[in-house]
Coordinates of C-alpha atoms in Angstrom, one line a residue:
M174 CA 60.0 63.3 67.9
S175 CA 63.4 62.0 66.5
G176 CA 66.7 63.5 65.8
R177 CA 67.1 65.1 69.2
L178 CA 70.4 66.3 70.5
I179 CA 71.2 65.6 74.2
L180 CA 74.1 66.9 76.1
V181 CA 75.4 64.6 78.9
V182 CA 78.0 65.8 81.5
A183 CA 79.7 63.4 83.9
G184 CA 82.9 64.2 85.8
D185 CA 84.2 61.1 87.6
P186 CA 84.7 57.4 86.7
S187 CA 81.5 56.1 88.4
G188 CA 79.6 58.9 86.6
D189 CA 81.2 57.9 83.4
L190 CA 79.9 54.3 83.9
H191 CA 76.4 55.4 84.7
A192 CA 76.3 58.0 82.0
S193 CA 77.5 55.5 79.3
N194 CA 74.7 53.1 80.2
L195 CA 72.1 55.9 80.1
I196 CA 73.4 56.9 76.7
K197 CA 72.9 53.3 75.5
A198 CA 69.4 53.2 76.9
L199 CA 68.5 56.5 75.2
K200 CA 69.7 55.1 71.9
R201 CA 67.8 51.8 72.4
R202 CA 64.6 53.8 72.9
D203 CA 65.2 56.3 70.1
P204 CA 68.0 55.3 67.6
A205 CA 67.8 58.8 66.1
V206 CA 68.9 60.5 69.3
R207 CA 72.4 62.1 69.0
V208 CA 74.4 62.5 72.2
A209 CA 77.3 64.8 72.9
A210 CA 79.1 64.0 76.1
V211 CA 81.6 65.1 78.7
G212 CA 82.7 62.1 80.6
G213 CA 85.4 59.4 80.4
P214 CA 86.5 56.5 78.2
L215 CA 83.1 54.7 78.5
C216 CA 81.2 57.7 77.4
R217 CA 83.7 58.3 74.6
A218 CA 82.9 54.8 73.3
V219 CA 79.1 55.4 73.0
A220 CA 78.6 59.1 72.4
D221 CA 78.1 60.6 68.9
E222 CA 80.3 63.6 69.9
F223 CA 82.8 63.4 72.8
L224 CA 83.7 66.8 74.1
E225 CA 86.2 66.2 76.9
D226 CA 87.6 63.4 79.1
L227 CA 86.9 65.0 82.5
A228 CA 86.4 61.8 84.4
S229 CA 90.0 60.6 83.9
R230 CA 91.5 63.8 85.3
G231 CA 90.5 63.1 88.9
V232 CA 89.3 66.6 89.7
T233 CA 87.3 65.9 92.9
G234 CA 87.1 67.0 96.5
F235 CA 87.6 70.5 97.7
W236 CA 91.3 71.3 97.1
E237 CA 92.0 69.4 93.9
P238 CA 89.5 71.5 91.8
V239 CA 91.4 74.7 92.8
L240 CA 94.5 73.3 91.2
N241 CA 92.6 72.7 87.9
I242 CA 90.8 76.1 87.7
P243 CA 92.1 77.1 84.3
F244 CA 91.1 73.7 82.8
L245 CA 87.6 73.9 84.4
L246 CA 87.0 77.4 83.3
E247 CA 88.0 76.6 79.7
L248 CA 85.7 73.6 79.7
R249 CA 82.8 75.6 81.2
S250 CA 83.3 78.2 78.4
R251 CA 83.2 75.5 75.8
L252 CA 80.0 74.1 77.1
Q253 CA 78.4 77.5 77.3
S254 CA 79.2 78.0 73.6
F255 CA 77.9 74.5 72.8
I256 CA 74.6 75.2 74.6
Q257 CA 74.1 78.6 73.1
M258 CA 75.0 77.6 69.5
R259 CA 73.7 74.0 69.3
R260 CA 70.6 74.4 71.6
P261 CA 70.4 70.7 72.7
D262 CA 67.0 69.3 73.4
A263 CA 68.0 68.3 76.9
L264 CA 70.9 68.5 79.4
I265 CA 71.6 65.5 81.6
C266 CA 73.9 66.1 84.6
V267 CA 75.3 63.0 86.2
D268 CA 76.4 63.6 89.8
Y269 CA 79.5 65.8 90.0
Y270 CA 77.6 68.7 91.5
G271 CA 80.5 71.2 91.8
F272 CA 81.0 71.5 88.1
N273 CA 77.4 70.7 86.9
R274 CA 76.1 73.5 89.2
R275 CA 77.8 75.9 86.8
I276 CA 76.4 74.3 83.7
L277 CA 72.7 74.1 84.8
P278 CA 72.1 78.0 84.7
M279 CA 73.5 77.9 81.1
A280 CA 70.8 75.4 80.1
Q281 CA 68.1 77.4 81.9
A282 CA 69.1 80.6 80.1
A283 CA 68.9 78.8 76.8
R284 CA 65.6 77.2 77.8
V285 CA 67.1 73.7 77.6
P286 CA 65.3 71.3 80.0
A287 CA 67.8 69.8 82.5
F288 CA 67.6 66.4 84.2
Y289 CA 69.8 65.3 87.0
F290 CA 70.7 61.6 87.0
V291 CA 72.4 60.4 90.2
S292 CA 71.8 63.1 92.8
P293 CA 74.6 64.8 94.6
Q294 CA 74.7 63.7 98.2
V295 CA 72.7 66.6 99.6
W296 CA 71.7 64.4 102.5
A297 CA 75.4 64.2 103.6
S298 CA 76.4 67.8 103.4
R299 CA 75.2 71.3 102.3
P300 CA 71.4 70.6 102.2
G301 CA 71.0 74.1 100.7
R302 CA 71.9 72.6 97.4
V303 CA 68.3 71.2 97.2
K304 CA 67.0 74.8 96.8
I305 CA 69.4 75.5 93.9
L306 CA 68.4 72.3 92.2
K307 CA 64.8 73.1 92.6
K308 CA 65.3 76.3 90.6
L309 CA 67.4 74.8 87.8
V310 CA 66.3 71.2 87.2
K311 CA 63.2 69.9 85.4
K312 CA 63.4 66.5 87.2
M313 CA 65.7 64.7 89.6
L314 CA 66.2 61.0 88.7
V315 CA 67.4 59.5 91.9
I316 CA 68.9 56.1 92.7
F317 CA 68.2 55.7 96.4
P318 CA 64.6 55.4 97.9
F319 CA 65.3 57.9 100.7
E320 CA 66.4 60.5 98.1
E321 CA 62.9 60.5 96.5
K322 CA 61.4 61.3 99.9
L323 CA 63.9 64.1 100.6
Y324 CA 63.2 65.8 97.3
R325 CA 59.4 65.3 97.4
E326 CA 59.3 67.0 100.8
A327 CA 61.2 70.0 99.3
N328 CA 58.7 70.1 96.4
V329 CA 61.3 69.2 93.8
P330 CA 60.1 67.1 90.8
V331 CA 61.7 63.7 91.4
E332 CA 61.4 60.0 90.3
F333 CA 63.2 57.0 91.9
V334 CA 64.5 55.0 89.0
G335 CA 66.3 52.3 90.9
H336 CA 70.1 51.8 91.3
P337 CA 72.2 51.5 88.1
L338 CA 74.5 48.9 89.6
L339 CA 71.6 46.4 89.8
D340 CA 71.8 46.2 86.0
L341 CA 75.5 45.4 86.1
I342 CA 76.0 43.2 89.2
P343 CA 74.3 39.8 89.2
E344 CA 73.0 38.4 92.5
P345 CA 75.9 36.3 93.8
A346 CA 75.6 32.5 93.9
Q347 CA 75.9 30.7 97.2
R348 CA 79.3 29.0 97.6
A349 CA 81.5 27.4 100.2
R350 CA 84.3 29.7 101.5
D351 CA 87.8 28.7 102.7
L352 CA 88.9 31.5 105.0
D353 CA 92.2 29.8 105.6
S354 CA 93.1 30.3 101.9
P355 CA 91.1 33.4 101.2
V356 CA 91.0 35.6 98.1
I357 CA 91.3 39.2 99.0
G358 CA 90.4 42.1 96.7
L359 CA 92.3 45.4 96.7
L360 CA 90.3 48.4 95.4
P361 CA 92.3 51.5 96.1
G362 CA 90.1 53.8 94.0
S363 CA 90.2 55.0 90.5
R364 CA 91.8 58.5 90.8
S365 CA 95.6 58.9 90.8
S366 CA 95.4 60.7 94.2
E367 CA 93.4 57.9 95.8
I368 CA 95.8 55.2 94.4
E369 CA 98.8 57.1 95.8
R370 CA 97.3 57.4 99.2
H371 CA 95.7 54.0 99.6
L372 CA 97.9 51.5 97.7
P373 CA 100.8 51.5 100.2
V374 CA 98.4 50.8 103.0
F375 CA 96.7 48.0 101.1
Y376 CA 100.0 46.4 100.0
E377 CA 101.5 46.4 103.5
A378 CA 98.2 45.2 105.0
F379 CA 98.2 42.3 102.5
R380 CA 101.7 41.4 103.4
L381 CA 100.9 41.4 107.1
L382 CA 97.8 39.2 106.6
R383 CA 99.8 36.7 104.4
E384 CA 102.4 36.1 107.1
S385 CA 99.9 33.8 108.8
R386 CA 98.0 32.8 105.7
P387 CA 100.7 31.8 103.1
N388 CA 98.0 30.5 100.7
M389 CA 96.1 33.8 100.6
K390 CA 95.7 35.4 97.1
G391 CA 95.1 39.0 96.2
L392 CA 93.3 40.5 93.2
L393 CA 94.1 44.2 92.5
F394 CA 91.2 45.6 90.6
A395 CA 92.7 48.2 88.2
A396 CA 90.7 51.2 87.0
A397 CA 90.0 51.5 83.3
S398 CA 91.6 54.9 83.3
Q399 CA 94.9 53.8 84.9
P400 CA 97.8 51.9 83.3
D401 CA 99.4 49.0 85.1
S402 CA 102.4 51.1 85.9
A403 CA 100.2 53.2 88.2
Y404 CA 100.1 50.3 90.7
G405 CA 103.9 49.8 91.0
A406 CA 105.5 46.6 92.2
L407 CA 102.9 44.1 93.3
P408 CA 103.3 42.2 96.6
T409 CA 103.9 38.4 96.3
G410 CA 100.5 36.7 95.8
V411 CA 98.8 39.7 94.1
G412 CA 97.7 39.9 90.5
I413 CA 96.2 42.7 88.5
V414 CA 92.6 42.3 87.3
R415 CA 90.7 44.3 84.7
E416 CA 87.1 43.3 84.4
Q417 CA 83.7 44.9 83.8
D418 CA 81.4 42.0 84.6
Y419 CA 82.1 41.5 88.3
R420 CA 82.8 37.8 87.8
L421 CA 86.0 37.8 89.7
R422 CA 84.8 40.3 92.2
A423 CA 82.0 37.9 93.2
T424 CA 84.6 35.3 94.2
L425 CA 86.2 37.5 96.8
D426 CA 86.2 36.4 100.5
L427 CA 87.1 39.9 101.6
A428 CA 87.9 43.3 100.1
L429 CA 90.2 46.2 101.2
C430 CA 88.6 49.2 99.5
S431 CA 88.5 52.9 99.2
S432 CA 85.3 54.6 100.2
G433 CA 83.2 55.3 97.1
T434 CA 81.2 53.3 94.5
A435 CA 83.3 50.2 95.3
T436 CA 81.7 49.8 98.8
L437 CA 78.2 49.6 97.3
E438 CA 79.4 47.2 94.5
N439 CA 80.9 44.9 97.2
A440 CA 77.6 45.2 99.2
L441 CA 75.6 44.1 96.2
L442 CA 77.9 41.0 95.9
G443 CA 77.7 40.3 99.7
V444 CA 81.5 40.8 100.0
P445 CA 82.6 41.8 103.6
M446 CA 85.1 44.6 103.4
V447 CA 87.4 47.0 105.3
V448 CA 86.8 50.6 104.0
V449 CA 89.7 53.0 104.0
Y450 CA 89.8 56.6 103.0
K451 CA 92.6 59.1 103.1
L452 CA 92.3 62.6 101.7
S453 CA 94.7 65.5 101.4
W454 CA 94.6 67.3 104.8
P455 CA 93.1 70.5 103.5
T456 CA 90.3 68.5 101.8
Y457 CA 89.7 66.4 104.9
A458 CA 89.5 69.5 107.1
I459 CA 86.8 71.0 104.9
A460 CA 84.9 67.7 104.5
R461 CA 84.9 67.2 108.3
A462 CA 83.3 70.6 108.8
L463 CA 80.6 70.1 106.1
V464 CA 79.7 66.4 106.2
K465 CA 76.9 65.7 108.7
V466 CA 76.4 61.9 108.4
K467 CA 77.9 59.3 110.7
H468 CA 79.4 57.0 108.0
I469 CA 81.3 57.4 104.8
A470 CA 80.7 54.0 103.2
M471 CA 77.5 53.8 101.3
A472 CA 76.9 50.3 102.6
N473 CA 76.9 51.6 106.1
L474 CA 74.8 54.7 105.2
L475 CA 72.1 52.5 103.6
A476 CA 72.1 50.0 106.5
G477 CA 71.9 52.9 109.0
R478 CA 74.8 51.5 111.1
G479 CA 78.3 50.3 110.9
V480 CA 78.1 47.0 109.2
V481 CA 81.7 47.1 107.9
P482 CA 84.6 49.0 109.5
E483 CA 85.7 52.4 108.3
L484 CA 89.2 53.7 108.7
I485 CA 89.7 57.4 107.9
Q486 CA 92.9 59.5 107.7
S487 CA 95.2 58.7 110.7
E488 CA 93.3 55.5 111.5
A489 CA 94.0 54.2 108.0
T490 CA 97.2 52.4 108.7
A491 CA 98.4 49.1 107.3
E492 CA 98.4 47.6 110.8
R493 CA 94.9 48.7 111.6
T494 CA 93.6 47.6 108.2
A495 CA 95.1 44.1 108.6
R496 CA 93.7 43.8 112.1
E497 CA 90.2 44.6 110.9
A498 CA 90.5 42.2 108.0
A499 CA 91.8 39.5 110.2
R500 CA 88.6 39.7 112.3
F501 CA 86.6 38.6 109.2
L502 CA 89.0 35.9 108.3
G503 CA 89.2 34.5 111.8
D504 CA 85.5 34.4 112.6
A505 CA 83.3 32.5 110.1
A506 CA 80.1 33.4 111.9
L507 CA 80.9 37.1 111.6
H508 CA 81.8 36.7 108.0
V509 CA 78.4 35.0 107.2
R510 CA 76.4 37.6 109.2
V511 CA 78.0 40.5 107.4
H512 CA 77.6 38.8 104.1
E513 CA 73.8 38.4 104.7
E514 CA 73.5 42.0 106.0
L515 CA 75.1 43.3 102.8
L516 CA 72.8 41.3 100.6
A517 CA 69.8 42.8 102.5
I518 CA 71.0 46.2 101.3
R519 CA 70.8 44.9 97.7
R520 CA 67.1 43.9 98.2
S521 CA 66.3 47.4 99.4
L522 CA 67.3 49.1 96.2
G523 CA 64.5 47.9 93.9
E524 CA 64.7 46.1 90.6
P525 CA 67.1 46.2 87.6
G526 CA 66.2 48.6 84.7
C527 CA 67.5 51.9 86.1
A528 CA 69.0 53.3 82.9
D529 CA 66.0 52.3 80.8
R530 CA 63.5 54.0 83.3
A531 CA 65.6 57.1 83.3
A532 CA 65.8 57.2 79.5
K533 CA 62.1 56.9 79.3
V534 CA 61.5 59.9 81.6
I535 CA 64.0 62.0 79.8
L536 CA 62.7 61.3 76.3
S537 CA 59.1 61.8 77.3
E538 CA 59.6 65.0 79.2
S539 CA 62.0 66.6 76.7
A540 CA 59.8 66.1 73.6

């Protein structure tokens, strides 16, 4: 069946990335498919109809959405009208559970089959969400092997499609490393609130490290949704990078990064890292009460232990970050060991082709 209309809803920068690649895969399989999307700049570039740039607004966490209630209610109303009037052939929700949870019942009421690509982290907090998804979703398309087991045990239709980053990040080549003149990556996050909280810590940590390593260089990986001005005055030795192919990321000897997709990207490249995460205190208090896992970095969650250090809230100081980074730069054996442990995580995530496998399921089960 051709000429189908599919609605895709993604709400953050990583969701925008994965949704855009899924849209391209859908169109490769059926060029007649039309896609309407809520997402970010990447979805805007590939969708037939772009409904709203939600990903660039940084509406995440527990407290920040409260500040954006009028906008979110208006967008929800627009999507309800879209579903009722246009009757898409399928809804694809991409992560971003807090908002997508409100869109799924609209699709169900209109008898529009709903697929969930990139599961919310039900294994980290609020496991009751599995019961809600079971009622509202035709199939979960999950990207971690343990998620497939979790949903199967709950009798939720599910398929493990592999991890989308394996399509984007090539296996790193072996190379010699000079830890006396290292290249350090700074990845403060993509949202304005993350940048504001993490960047001062990263800049000062870089300055501290460079005092004893004058040849050290830094690469600040800027988010597509942020202008250069968002990053302020750069420390000596740091340059801004904008890339989508991970070529420069693969050259890093070490990364200072915000918890999020960046930790898994670094793991797939075998780049040791220090993970830092600072939230607003109201958001942190709620998260601490709800989250039930030991680690926040996906690399550590997948490994089942603390392969790389995590510094959260009051621990996330420039001095502590620099000290943890110096351990990697001063111990070549530790650096090699962590590099190999991170690459083992890559091998656990299956083969490339995630977006294509997900598109195949969606097109076959929404016909």
